Short mmCIF file of C-alpha atoms in Angstrom, two decimals:
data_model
loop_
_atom_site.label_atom_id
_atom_site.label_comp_id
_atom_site.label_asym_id
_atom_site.label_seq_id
_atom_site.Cartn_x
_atom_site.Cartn_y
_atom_site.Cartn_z
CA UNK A 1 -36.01 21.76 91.27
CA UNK A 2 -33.45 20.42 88.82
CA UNK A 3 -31.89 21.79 86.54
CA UNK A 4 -31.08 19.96 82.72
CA UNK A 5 -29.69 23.09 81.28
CA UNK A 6 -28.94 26.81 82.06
CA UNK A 7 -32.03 27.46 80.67
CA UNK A 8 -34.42 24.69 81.50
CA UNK A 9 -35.42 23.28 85.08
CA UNK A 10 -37.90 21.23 85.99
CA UNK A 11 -39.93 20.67 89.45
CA UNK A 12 -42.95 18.84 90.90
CA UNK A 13 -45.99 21.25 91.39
CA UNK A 14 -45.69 24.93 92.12
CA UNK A 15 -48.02 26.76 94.11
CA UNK A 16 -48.88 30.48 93.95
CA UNK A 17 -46.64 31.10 96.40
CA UNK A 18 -44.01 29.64 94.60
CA UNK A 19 -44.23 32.66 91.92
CA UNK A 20 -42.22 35.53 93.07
CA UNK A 21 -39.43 33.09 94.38
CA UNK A 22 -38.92 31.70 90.72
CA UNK A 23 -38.70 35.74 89.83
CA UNK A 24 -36.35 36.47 92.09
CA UNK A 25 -34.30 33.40 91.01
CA UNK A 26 -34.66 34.82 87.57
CA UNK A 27 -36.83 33.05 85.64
CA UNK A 28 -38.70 34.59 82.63
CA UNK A 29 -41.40 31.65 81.64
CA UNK A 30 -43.34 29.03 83.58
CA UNK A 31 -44.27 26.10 81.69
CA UNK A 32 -46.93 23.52 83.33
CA UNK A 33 -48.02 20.38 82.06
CA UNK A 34 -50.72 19.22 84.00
CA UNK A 35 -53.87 18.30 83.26
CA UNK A 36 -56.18 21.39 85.43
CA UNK A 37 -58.17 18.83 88.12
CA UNK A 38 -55.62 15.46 88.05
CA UNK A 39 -55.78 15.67 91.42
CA UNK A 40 -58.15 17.54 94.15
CA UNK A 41 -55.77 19.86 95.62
CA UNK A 42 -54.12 20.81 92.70
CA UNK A 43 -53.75 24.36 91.72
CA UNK A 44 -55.55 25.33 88.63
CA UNK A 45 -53.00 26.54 86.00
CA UNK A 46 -55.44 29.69 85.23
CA UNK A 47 -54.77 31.10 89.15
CA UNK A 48 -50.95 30.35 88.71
CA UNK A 49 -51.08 32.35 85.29
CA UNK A 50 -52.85 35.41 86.81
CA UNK A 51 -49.86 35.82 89.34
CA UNK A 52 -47.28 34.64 87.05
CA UNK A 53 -48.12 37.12 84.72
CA UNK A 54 -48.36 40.09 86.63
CA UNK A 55 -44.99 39.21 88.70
CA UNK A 56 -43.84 39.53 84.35
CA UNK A 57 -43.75 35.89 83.93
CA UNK A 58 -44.74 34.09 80.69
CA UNK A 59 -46.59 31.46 80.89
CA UNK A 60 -47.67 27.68 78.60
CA UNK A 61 -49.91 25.46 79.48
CA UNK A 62 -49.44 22.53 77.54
CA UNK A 63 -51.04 19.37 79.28
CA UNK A 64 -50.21 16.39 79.00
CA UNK A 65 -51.30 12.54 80.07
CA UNK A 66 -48.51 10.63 81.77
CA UNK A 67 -47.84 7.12 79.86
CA UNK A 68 -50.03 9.02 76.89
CA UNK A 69 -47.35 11.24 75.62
CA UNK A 70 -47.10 11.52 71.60
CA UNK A 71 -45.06 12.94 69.12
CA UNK A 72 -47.59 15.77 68.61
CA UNK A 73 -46.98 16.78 71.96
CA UNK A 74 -42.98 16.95 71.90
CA UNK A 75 -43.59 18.93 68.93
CA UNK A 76 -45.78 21.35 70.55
CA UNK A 77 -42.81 21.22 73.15
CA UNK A 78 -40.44 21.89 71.15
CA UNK A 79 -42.10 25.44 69.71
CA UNK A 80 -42.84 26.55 72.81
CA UNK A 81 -39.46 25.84 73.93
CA UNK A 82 -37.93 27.97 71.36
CA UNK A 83 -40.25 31.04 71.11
CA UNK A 84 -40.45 31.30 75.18
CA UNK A 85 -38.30 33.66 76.78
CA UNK A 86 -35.26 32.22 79.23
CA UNK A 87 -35.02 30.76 81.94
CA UNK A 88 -37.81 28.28 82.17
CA UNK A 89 -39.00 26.52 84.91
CA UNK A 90 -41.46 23.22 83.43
CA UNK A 91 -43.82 21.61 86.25
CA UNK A 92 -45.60 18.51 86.19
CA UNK A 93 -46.94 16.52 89.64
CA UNK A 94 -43.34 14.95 90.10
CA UNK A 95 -41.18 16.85 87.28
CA UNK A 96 -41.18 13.74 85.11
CA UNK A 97 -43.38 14.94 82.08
CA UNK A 98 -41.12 18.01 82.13
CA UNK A 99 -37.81 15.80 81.84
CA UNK A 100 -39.42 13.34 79.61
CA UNK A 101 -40.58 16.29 77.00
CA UNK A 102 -37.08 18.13 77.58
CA UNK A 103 -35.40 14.48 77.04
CA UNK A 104 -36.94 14.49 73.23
CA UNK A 105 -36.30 18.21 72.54
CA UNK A 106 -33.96 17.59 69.45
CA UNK A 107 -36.19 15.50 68.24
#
């Protein structure tokens, strides 16, 4: 996990397991911006939503193509960014997505 503000980190994948640690470290939303089935034994985002949301997490799903990433989609970012309550942890497959949206956030 890294962290590019005190209110923004960003990791590689998280796992339901992962959920009430990012609680207890304080977090308020989970964003994830994978594609559901990129890869075989990835975690579909509606099973990490169920237990996100009833550890009181909010959660956006807001997938994204590496190398495919447009302007619509940093604007997308960019609401959800500022209507989603604080901290927020943002997970891709390596965290890159995450930075790269966060790195155009003012535009």
């Amino acid at each position: 996990m890294q962290f590019l503000s005190e209110d923004f980190a960003v990791s590689a994948q998280i796992t339901v397991n992962d959920i009430q640690i990012l609680k207890e470290q304080g977090f308020a939303s989970v964003f994830c911006f994978r594609p559901d089935s990129e890869e075989q034994d990835q975690p579909m985002f509606h099973d990490l939503m169920k237990v996100a949301q009833t550890a009181g997490l909010v959660t956006h799903h807001q997938p994204v193509v590496p190398n495919q990433i447009a302007e619509p989609d940093f604007a997308e970012f960019r609401k959800l960014y500022a209507a989603a309550p604080k901290p927020i942890l943002a997970f891709c497959k390596t965290g890159g997505r995450a930075k790269m949206l966060w790195d155009r956030l003012d535009g």
